[in-house]
Structure formats: C-alpha cells, structure tokens
XYZ file of C-alpha atoms in Angstrom:
539
model
C -35.755 -26.110 -2.571
C -38.200 -28.551 -1.465
C -41.170 -29.508 -4.099
C -44.493 -30.688 -3.344
C -47.739 -30.741 -5.493
C -49.630 -29.032 -3.211
C -48.655 -26.619 -0.111
C -51.213 -25.851 2.474
C -50.516 -23.034 4.867
C -52.574 -23.638 8.029
C -53.901 -26.641 9.788
C -57.388 -25.721 11.182
C -60.234 -27.837 9.677
C -60.011 -26.270 6.206
C -56.229 -27.210 5.644
C -56.587 -30.802 7.235
C -59.664 -31.552 5.244
C -58.149 -30.305 2.031
C -55.008 -32.160 2.927
C -57.054 -35.315 3.316
C -59.091 -35.110 0.239
C -55.744 -34.310 -1.868
C -53.389 -37.046 -0.377
C -54.583 -40.087 -2.073
C -53.324 -38.442 -5.459
C -50.683 -35.835 -4.416
C -47.770 -35.038 -2.311
C -48.889 -32.557 0.452
C -47.116 -30.404 2.635
C -49.009 -29.019 5.622
C -47.413 -25.748 7.354
C -48.559 -24.739 10.732
C -47.087 -22.158 12.991
C -47.463 -23.921 16.355
C -48.816 -27.913 16.823
C -51.500 -29.041 14.561
C -54.091 -28.689 17.142
C -53.440 -24.951 18.094
C -55.530 -23.045 15.470
C -59.105 -21.756 16.099
C -60.953 -24.630 14.587
C -60.060 -26.728 17.726
C -61.601 -23.940 19.876
C -64.958 -23.920 18.515
C -67.346 -25.121 20.835
C -70.966 -24.644 18.965
C -70.797 -27.180 16.210
C -71.896 -27.410 12.197
C -74.828 -26.078 10.660
C -76.341 -28.316 8.387
C -79.795 -29.566 7.348
C -80.672 -32.765 8.756
C -84.189 -32.825 10.100
C -87.152 -33.123 8.420
C -88.840 -30.205 9.704
C -86.172 -28.214 8.257
C -85.405 -27.206 5.002
C -82.527 -25.923 2.543
C -84.663 -22.768 1.897
C -85.063 -21.767 5.621
C -81.122 -22.321 6.125
C -80.332 -20.248 3.333
C -82.928 -17.584 4.360
C -81.610 -17.617 8.164
C -77.890 -16.859 6.416
C -79.208 -14.061 4.141
C -81.036 -12.257 7.063
C -77.856 -12.706 9.271
C -75.762 -11.334 6.509
C -77.588 -8.104 6.383
C -78.673 -8.391 2.524
C -74.726 -8.832 1.289
C -74.487 -12.548 1.150
C -74.031 -13.953 -2.405
C -76.914 -16.055 -3.198
C -74.906 -18.538 -5.251
C -72.261 -19.134 -2.489
C -75.112 -19.689 0.252
C -76.918 -22.027 -1.974
C -73.602 -23.727 -2.863
C -72.572 -24.218 0.796
C -76.047 -25.024 2.347
C -76.778 -27.677 -0.291
C -73.814 -29.656 0.483
C -74.082 -29.475 4.206
C -75.354 -33.227 4.870
C -72.450 -34.224 2.698
C -69.907 -32.685 4.537
C -71.409 -33.970 7.872
C -71.480 -37.545 6.538
C -67.754 -37.318 5.394
C -66.791 -36.334 9.038
C -68.976 -39.086 10.619
C -67.036 -41.444 8.022
C -63.639 -40.095 9.431
C -64.877 -40.960 12.892
C -65.639 -37.708 14.579
C -67.756 -38.680 17.598
C -70.602 -36.130 17.383
C -73.277 -36.096 20.284
C -76.084 -38.818 19.403
C -79.747 -38.480 20.567
C -80.386 -39.608 24.074
C -76.598 -40.912 24.043
C -77.528 -43.640 21.532
C -76.429 -44.546 18.007
C -79.603 -43.808 16.090
C -79.052 -39.955 15.129
C -77.157 -37.089 15.457
C -78.523 -34.593 18.229
C -79.146 -31.168 16.960
C -79.185 -27.988 18.816
C -80.104 -24.399 17.989
C -78.155 -21.138 18.003
C -78.664 -17.421 17.569
C -80.204 -16.792 13.871
C -81.343 -20.146 13.200
C -84.812 -20.909 12.887
C -84.553 -24.707 13.240
C -82.338 -27.108 15.199
C -79.393 -27.963 12.658
C -76.485 -27.517 14.791
C -74.664 -31.088 14.842
C -72.051 -30.941 17.867
C -69.643 -32.964 19.968
C -70.926 -31.838 23.397
C -69.721 -28.129 23.600
C -66.367 -29.147 22.397
C -67.104 -29.775 18.506
C -63.853 -28.044 16.952
C -61.884 -30.070 19.526
C -63.503 -33.413 18.385
C -63.285 -32.917 14.745
C -59.626 -31.447 15.050
C -58.256 -34.328 17.111
C -60.182 -37.144 14.573
C -58.512 -35.390 11.448
C -55.086 -34.845 12.934
C -54.962 -38.594 13.631
C -55.751 -39.495 9.963
C -53.231 -36.895 8.746
C -50.441 -38.097 10.767
C -51.044 -41.610 9.119
C -51.175 -40.568 5.590
C -47.713 -41.222 3.902
C -48.202 -38.553 1.300
C -48.736 -35.619 3.779
C -45.525 -34.215 5.400
C -46.627 -31.970 8.188
C -44.123 -28.827 8.905
C -44.867 -27.945 12.579
C -43.380 -24.732 13.961
C -43.048 -23.103 10.729
C -44.385 -19.861 9.606
C -44.759 -18.580 5.941
C -43.012 -15.508 5.233
C -44.309 -14.625 1.961
C -45.837 -16.206 -1.214
C -43.594 -16.716 -4.363
C -45.371 -15.340 -7.259
C -44.396 -14.918 -10.925
C -44.362 -11.133 -10.814
C -41.522 -11.514 -7.903
C -39.579 -14.045 -10.145
C -39.202 -11.701 -12.959
C -40.125 -11.849 -16.817
C -40.506 -15.062 -18.777
C -42.114 -16.905 -15.506
C -45.764 -17.186 -15.637
C -47.747 -14.893 -13.200
C -48.876 -17.454 -10.527
C -47.824 -18.408 -7.239
C -45.320 -21.261 -7.132
C -45.300 -21.714 -3.283
C -43.915 -19.651 -0.258
C -40.992 -18.867 1.804
C -41.229 -20.254 5.115
C -39.338 -19.699 8.446
C -38.436 -22.697 10.412
C -39.030 -21.409 13.995
C -36.821 -23.911 15.578
C -33.987 -23.712 13.138
C -34.278 -20.077 12.776
C -33.771 -20.342 8.783
C -36.021 -19.725 5.869
C -36.947 -22.463 3.603
C -38.089 -22.282 0.010
C -40.810 -24.450 -0.714
C -42.156 -24.832 -4.467
C -45.652 -26.009 -5.148
C -47.707 -26.620 -8.136
C -50.682 -25.220 -6.231
C -50.844 -23.444 -2.804
C -53.597 -23.278 -0.591
C -54.074 -20.466 2.188
C -55.972 -21.835 5.199
C -54.533 -19.495 7.832
C -57.704 -18.358 9.753
C -58.520 -14.962 10.807
C -57.184 -11.927 12.304
C -58.699 -11.513 15.736
C -55.340 -10.894 17.429
C -55.488 -7.340 15.582
C -57.829 -6.625 18.873
C -56.597 -6.777 22.417
C -59.854 -8.431 23.557
C -60.426 -11.911 21.158
C -61.740 -15.120 21.450
C -58.951 -16.247 19.017
C -55.636 -17.935 19.621
C -52.374 -16.455 19.297
C -51.791 -17.757 15.885
C -54.916 -15.714 14.303
C -52.523 -12.938 13.183
C -54.074 -12.401 9.791
C -51.080 -13.992 8.087
C -53.133 -15.334 4.885
C -54.720 -11.869 3.956
C -51.439 -10.004 4.509
C -49.538 -12.485 2.397
C -52.243 -12.528 -0.333
C -52.495 -8.940 -0.252
C -48.891 -8.419 -0.806
C -48.879 -10.727 -3.722
C -51.604 -9.018 -5.519
C -54.705 -10.556 -4.182
C -58.333 -8.875 -4.438
C -59.573 -8.265 -0.615
C -63.145 -7.763 0.324
C -65.264 -6.680 3.342
C -62.617 -6.669 5.975
C -64.743 -4.146 7.678
C -66.856 -6.853 8.763
C -65.125 -8.039 12.302
C -67.865 -10.315 14.266
C -67.521 -9.746 18.007
C -68.777 -12.678 20.047
C -71.206 -11.500 22.514
C -70.212 -13.522 25.436
C -66.405 -14.319 26.223
C -65.763 -15.102 29.759
C -64.812 -11.973 31.777
C -62.093 -13.002 34.208
C -58.591 -11.600 34.743
C -57.070 -15.093 34.042
C -59.406 -16.329 31.543
C -57.720 -15.697 28.210
C -59.776 -15.915 25.041
C -62.545 -18.437 26.745
C -65.739 -18.051 24.900
C -69.242 -18.868 26.105
C -70.902 -20.801 23.271
C -73.710 -19.590 21.365
C -75.594 -22.769 22.027
C -75.798 -21.547 25.808
C -78.164 -18.884 24.905
C -79.621 -21.281 22.183
C -80.756 -23.620 25.223
C -82.535 -20.901 27.197
C -79.492 -18.916 28.620
C -80.628 -15.361 29.689
C -78.203 -11.880 29.471
C -79.117 -9.981 32.520
C -77.526 -6.730 34.322
C -75.735 -7.289 37.753
C -79.494 -6.254 39.204
C -80.785 -9.604 37.618
C -82.897 -7.374 35.034
C -82.904 -8.949 31.292
C -82.042 -6.308 28.823
C -82.214 -8.070 25.392
C -85.981 -7.944 24.888
C -85.508 -3.812 24.873
C -82.818 -4.254 21.710
C -84.479 -6.955 19.704
C -87.695 -8.912 19.505
C -85.602 -12.049 19.120
C -84.060 -11.337 22.556
C -81.140 -13.546 23.530
C -81.562 -15.566 20.074
C -80.768 -12.418 17.940
C -77.860 -12.413 15.705
C -74.159 -12.087 17.256
C -73.734 -8.627 16.041
C -77.126 -7.236 17.550
C -76.404 -9.106 20.821
C -72.795 -7.929 20.922
C -73.969 -4.032 20.361
C -76.540 -4.536 22.756
C -73.985 -5.724 25.498
C -71.768 -2.991 24.432
C -74.422 -0.384 25.009
C -75.525 -1.731 28.307
C -71.922 -1.832 29.525
C -71.395 1.826 28.467
C -74.736 3.092 29.926
C -73.969 1.778 33.279
C -70.518 1.881 33.285
C -70.058 -1.995 33.764
C -67.296 -3.835 33.369
C -69.338 -6.909 32.271
C -72.717 -8.192 31.946
C -74.031 -11.691 33.150
C -75.298 -14.704 31.132
C -77.781 -16.598 33.455
C -78.394 -20.436 33.228
C -79.195 -21.093 36.835
C -82.686 -21.752 35.889
C -81.793 -24.791 33.873
C -81.407 -28.101 35.418
C -77.938 -28.678 36.694
C -77.714 -32.366 35.115
C -78.783 -30.737 31.607
C -75.653 -28.359 31.995
C -73.479 -30.952 32.738
C -74.569 -33.034 29.949
C -74.584 -30.391 27.211
C -72.045 -28.111 28.567
C -69.318 -30.048 30.488
C -66.419 -28.124 29.079
C -67.771 -24.898 30.029
C -68.931 -25.872 33.265
C -65.497 -27.170 34.166
C -63.680 -24.209 32.767
C -65.788 -21.617 34.656
C -65.469 -23.909 37.971
C -61.616 -23.587 37.259
C -62.146 -20.011 37.885
C -64.473 -20.233 40.854
C -67.661 -19.718 38.850
C -70.657 -22.557 39.490
C -72.723 -21.856 36.509
C -75.292 -24.156 38.045
C -75.573 -21.515 40.950
C -74.253 -18.134 39.633
C -74.477 -16.274 36.430
C -71.487 -15.973 34.099
C -69.853 -12.687 33.771
C -69.330 -12.184 29.732
C -68.166 -9.170 27.355
C -68.047 -9.406 23.710
C -64.700 -10.100 22.133
C -63.153 -10.183 18.630
C -64.188 -13.375 17.136
C -64.475 -13.987 13.304
C -63.223 -12.024 10.188
C -66.165 -12.201 7.744
C -64.160 -10.612 4.908
C -60.742 -11.701 3.422
C -59.478 -12.984 -0.029
C -61.792 -12.707 -2.738
C -62.562 -16.308 -3.940
C -64.701 -18.274 -6.256
C -66.910 -21.414 -5.673
C -63.795 -23.469 -5.999
C -61.804 -21.546 -3.848
C -59.780 -20.119 -6.304
C -58.313 -16.347 -5.334
C -57.614 -13.846 -8.083
C -54.118 -15.040 -8.454
C -53.506 -18.272 -10.424
C -52.194 -20.963 -8.446
C -53.516 -19.907 -5.142
C -56.624 -20.802 -3.135
C -58.094 -19.464 -0.043
C -60.039 -21.665 2.223
C -61.904 -20.915 5.672
C -61.660 -17.562 7.454
C -58.941 -16.136 5.268
C -61.331 -16.160 2.435
C -64.232 -14.035 1.453
C -66.719 -16.477 -0.294
C -69.773 -14.442 -0.304
C -71.306 -17.116 2.307
C -71.347 -14.588 5.263
C -72.040 -11.172 3.790
C -72.123 -8.289 6.433
C -72.319 -11.087 9.487
C -71.837 -14.609 9.571
C -74.336 -16.993 10.842
C -73.452 -19.081 13.956
C -72.001 -22.468 12.926
C -71.563 -21.620 9.290
C -67.926 -21.409 9.363
C -67.006 -24.913 10.079
C -69.318 -25.762 7.304
C -67.723 -23.275 4.861
C -64.203 -24.931 5.560
C -65.760 -28.285 4.878
C -67.335 -27.385 1.509
C -64.624 -25.285 0.040
C -62.005 -27.557 1.116
C -63.846 -30.086 -1.180
C -64.472 -28.034 -3.798
C -60.894 -26.754 -3.862
C -59.577 -30.191 -4.012
C -61.840 -31.190 -6.700
C -60.426 -28.382 -8.600
C -56.655 -29.121 -8.306
C -57.339 -32.638 -9.142
C -58.996 -31.499 -12.507
C -56.114 -29.279 -13.280
C -53.471 -29.845 -15.794
C -49.747 -30.597 -14.672
C -47.439 -27.620 -14.406
C -43.858 -27.415 -14.007
C -42.451 -25.660 -10.856
C -39.616 -23.276 -12.097
C -36.269 -22.737 -10.163
C -37.061 -20.569 -7.308
C -34.622 -18.271 -5.709
C -33.387 -18.872 -2.139
C -34.309 -16.526 0.687
C -31.400 -13.441 0.823
C -30.344 -12.593 4.376
C -26.960 -11.333 2.859
C -27.644 -7.642 3.706
C -29.478 -8.221 7.418
C -28.308 -8.812 10.691
C -29.924 -9.952 14.149
C -32.599 -7.478 15.615
C -30.592 -5.356 18.658
C -33.969 -4.446 20.264
C -36.755 -6.755 20.351
C -38.890 -4.780 22.540
C -39.851 -2.496 19.653
C -41.857 -5.299 18.418
C -43.746 -5.888 21.788
C -44.391 -2.223 22.029
C -45.777 -1.953 18.319
C -47.957 -5.226 18.855
C -49.328 -3.673 22.132
C -50.058 -0.278 20.740
C -51.766 -1.692 17.521
C -54.152 -4.053 19.337
C -55.133 -1.238 21.703
C -55.940 1.381 19.273
C -57.704 -1.006 16.919
C -59.874 -1.626 20.198
C -60.570 1.667 20.846
C -60.990 3.073 17.440
C -62.146 0.243 15.160
C -64.467 -1.638 17.512
C -68.061 -2.523 17.735
C -69.145 1.134 17.253
C -67.157 3.180 14.923
C -66.991 6.901 13.691
C -64.967 8.610 10.950
C -62.861 10.550 13.501
C -61.745 6.971 15.278
C -61.018 5.374 11.816
C -58.973 8.223 10.886
C -56.880 8.259 14.110
C -56.283 4.585 13.624
C -55.167 5.109 10.064
C -52.699 7.663 11.218
C -51.105 5.392 13.649
C -51.227 2.315 11.363
C -49.003 4.440 8.638
C -46.679 5.336 11.356
C -46.456 1.780 12.578
C -45.983 0.589 8.941
C -42.831 2.875 8.310
C -41.336 1.499 11.603
C -42.012 -2.011 10.686
C -40.619 -1.680 6.951
C -37.542 -0.474 8.363
C -36.986 -3.282 10.996
C -38.139 -5.768 8.534
C -35.580 -4.319 5.966
C -32.583 -4.182 8.619
C -32.929 -7.399 10.659
C -33.376 -11.095 10.301
C -37.193 -12.144 10.444
C -38.611 -13.644 13.354
C -42.081 -15.214 14.326
C -42.852 -11.842 16.077
C -41.849 -9.666 13.471
C -43.594 -11.726 10.856
C -46.993 -11.693 12.899
C -46.510 -7.790 13.609
C -46.155 -7.151 10.101
C -49.104 -9.025 8.999
C -51.145 -7.553 11.873
C -50.605 -4.192 10.812
C -51.189 -4.779 7.102
C -54.578 -6.553 7.932
C -55.500 -3.617 10.160
C -54.824 -1.150 7.395
C -57.070 -3.245 5.340
C -59.721 -3.338 7.998
C -59.533 0.613 8.248
C -59.824 1.117 4.592
C -62.729 -0.823 4.117
C -64.435 0.569 7.047
C -63.751 4.191 5.769
C -65.212 3.257 2.201
C -68.427 2.177 3.677
C -70.801 4.999 4.004
C -73.645 3.301 6.050
C -74.408 0.825 8.988
C -74.631 -2.758 7.861
C -74.353 -6.086 9.750
C -71.385 -5.733 11.859
C -69.800 -2.494 10.577
C -71.990 0.187 12.522
C -71.120 4.034 12.228
C -72.352 6.556 14.247
C -71.716 9.065 11.379
C -73.840 6.965 8.923
C -76.345 4.910 11.122
C -78.814 4.168 8.362
C -78.382 1.223 5.898
C -78.309 1.985 2.182
C -80.849 0.407 -0.111
C -78.447 -1.428 -2.076
C -75.998 -3.908 -0.649
C -72.371 -3.571 -2.046
C -69.168 -5.321 -1.323
C -66.065 -3.511 -0.418
C -63.505 -4.661 -2.564
C -59.630 -3.474 -2.337
C -57.500 -3.852 -5.621
C -53.902 -3.744 -4.511
C -51.443 -1.503 -6.488
C -49.383 -2.780 -9.284
C -46.386 -1.610 -11.291
C -48.723 0.643 -13.740
C -50.822 2.025 -11.068
C -48.020 3.788 -9.328
C -48.477 2.582 -5.867
C -52.076 3.435 -5.500
C -54.669 0.761 -4.486
C -58.492 1.134 -5.773
C -61.532 0.592 -3.468
C -64.529 -0.177 -5.126
C -68.251 -1.015 -3.807
C -69.447 -3.860 -5.888
C -73.010 -5.155 -5.916
C-alpha cells in the first residue's frame, strides 16, 4: 500500500492547481488516466471570466451568472467565486501563464466578451487558453519534489470506512487505482482525497469533450455514498465543428462574442427570431435554436459566418481555430464554418460546499465533477476555469487547516475469483448503445417517454455490466463503461424528477418554468434504506 497526505484523481486545471498549492507542505499523488495534458481543461479555448476592467463590477458578473443559471444559482457560491476572480488570474500570471496582452504589449491583459456576459471580462491566451494554462502548470508540477505523478492510471473505486468494516471511521481513505500499463490494481491510502476527474461528455455520441470525460468521479462518489445534484443540466455547446474527420473540435464562444453570425445554408440569420440577444444569448438558448432550425429544415448543420470580419483580425484572435478549419479545407476568412451542438459541460455533480468538501468526510470534489451552486441550471461561459481555480484554493486551505489523521491498514485489491475477459466486444457494443440512446432520448429536448425508454435500457446495461465486472479482471474500457452507465442513470433520474423546463433541461411535457427554483438532489442508498435511493427537490 502506498501512503500520501493527499491523493488527487484528475490532472485538469483543478487537480494541477490543488497539487501546486498543497505541495509545499504535503506529499501529493496526482493520478491521471492518460498524459497530464490530455484532460478537458487543455481543450478550453475561450478563457477565464474575472472582473478586471474598471467599467465592470462584481455585481454585474454575479448578475450575469444568475441570469444564465436560470434562477438556480446559489448566491453565496456565486459571490464566493466572482470575488476571488482577480486573485485567481493573478496567481496564474505569477505561475507564468502567457495571457494575451493589449495590443501585444505588456501593459494589461486583453479582455474579450462571450455570450451571456454584459462586459468584456474574459482573460485569454489567444484562442487556446486551456492549453496555455495547462502547459505552464504541468511544467511546474513536474518540477516539484513533493508531487508524484501517476500517468496511465485510472481509479477503480474509493476506499471508505463503510467498505472497510466496523471500527474504522466512515471517511474516505484513498482509492484503488488500476495501472493501465502493468494491468494491476494498486492500493493508495491518503489522509485526504480530491476528485478532479472532469465531466461526463462521453455519455453522448456527439461531444466536445476528450475521451477521458467518462463521469468517473461522479460515479465513484455516488457508489461511495456522496449526494449528487442537478445531473439533468447537461450543457450542449452550440457550435461544434461539423466535419466527418473533426473529432470533438468546438468553435469558441468568443467567435460569436467578436461578431460571428449564425446562418442557415441560404445565408439567412435565424438567432434574432429566437432571442433578442441573438448570437450573444446564453448557450442553452443558442443550442436549442440551432437544434430547432436543423430539425425544422432537415439540415445536417448550420453555419457560423465570420467572413465579414478582417482576415488579419481572425488570424490574430483565432489562430488555432483558423488553422484547424484549414486542415479540413475550410477557410473561415472566405467561407462560413459548418457547426452543430454537442454535449459540452456537466453542470451537476457531487454536492460540495464552499471548501470543496463533499458529503463524505475526507473527500473533496473540484471542477466539473462538483456541484458547487455556481452554475445553477446553465453555466455562464468561462466561469468553469475560474471555478476550478477558486475551489482548488479553498480546498487546499481547508486541508492545510485540518488536524492529522492516521491512515488505517487498507486491504489489497482482491482478484482471486475473476479471470480475463473472453469477449471484449461486449464492452464496445454496450458503449456504443449507451451513447446513441442517450443522444436520442436524453439530449437537448426531452420528453417523459424518451426518458423512460432511456431508463429501461440503462437498467439492462447495468445488469450486464455488473455481471461482467464481477466475473472478469478490470480494464480501462470496462471501468469507463461502468462509470458512464452509472452517470447516465443519475442524469435520467434527475431529469425525470424535474417537472418543469429550466435552463439546460427542456421538456416538451413540462414547457413552463415553475415559480420556485429547486435543486434535484439524489441521496444514495444505505444499509438502513434497503437499497432505495431518495430524490429531493431542495430550494
């Protein structure tokens, strides 16, 4: 058994930031499924929202966040985050992140604007902010002697006191982790464990997320006994590049913020018909508008047109998007970009407080895996990276202030009654089936009938996967499929519980928004509840 002060599962912005803030005083293990730069944070194009302009204000940022969140944001969480925006950006600058400056100089950070924001407040590094931030922080993590990086490792499950039996405090003591290259499961004990595993975009067949976004943290936390909230709110990014060879490439919100226009194939704009803010409406409104137009006209995609903007401006502000599109034969200075909506961000997750603590002692949730109350029913653009930074800092402070705890003896992973799988094709088929019916039945527009169909298929898949998991040795694909199905089940259960349309959840059976905003909170079964879980709608 390996022992650490802190085990961090996930190497996106939340995980890296927490590791760097904890490393001066603690021994940290950082677990990542692939390489350090392979998570969703590296793919973030837009930037980080923070109040840095004198014409802007914390009240305006908070108000924009509440409007996007459709009345469901927790005001304390919103205030907590926006008030710490400047400090978060200053910390990244101190780490050496090369943000874009005004006029290319060193005087001040260039601020752009995105949908839903009333001011220019998006700090960015051209159109590849996530990559710039991640590359900088990864360099610092690799140099720190107190951080041990375990690449090509995937967590199997958390180790909790309840799992260990009587006499052990009911808190999280680390995790079982599969070494993907060696093919064996390690036991990692930790005084504190942080889940920073990202979202669950791969539960849908069309997504902007990397392959690592398989809902691992939410599923593991749920199995361990954490409360989960608001999983019905899946944000679909309105503009993912539509091309047979363009896997998961999104066209940043900032493209519309700088004047990009959405058009039908005949060149007609359609967003003004759907919302007075037109292309600058929040993502859920834009995504539903595109979905409506595609279905209404029988289209494969719509077009995002920036040909009216100067070519030099596009080359300066969107160099990566311009080059990526050129790679597929699309010159965005001369022709519109074909786009479709795609699953982008999971607004719900493990219920956490302002210190990043879940409902299980010893376990923290940071970033997309957590439901902090910031996003409500719809995330405001570029608030996600800010959330990662703010809560990584607060969790690190909470861990630093905690008293010492002694890690008990943890049992090794037991493989004595399993064998190697005889038919891996079962996993591939189940993976494809899940992602297709989730897209068809639990997508941008939902009905009770579609949701019930999805729930029935999920139950069948859960039975198959449980049998497979109990019989064969674990593999990366099996673990991800197990987590995706668990996450899909949580999404559907939350969606069925919400009898209204709000934010990212739009139901044809309940098209109106109820006067009181309530969170959908799932409470997992315990030994005393005989396997039944509770669903509560909490103000």
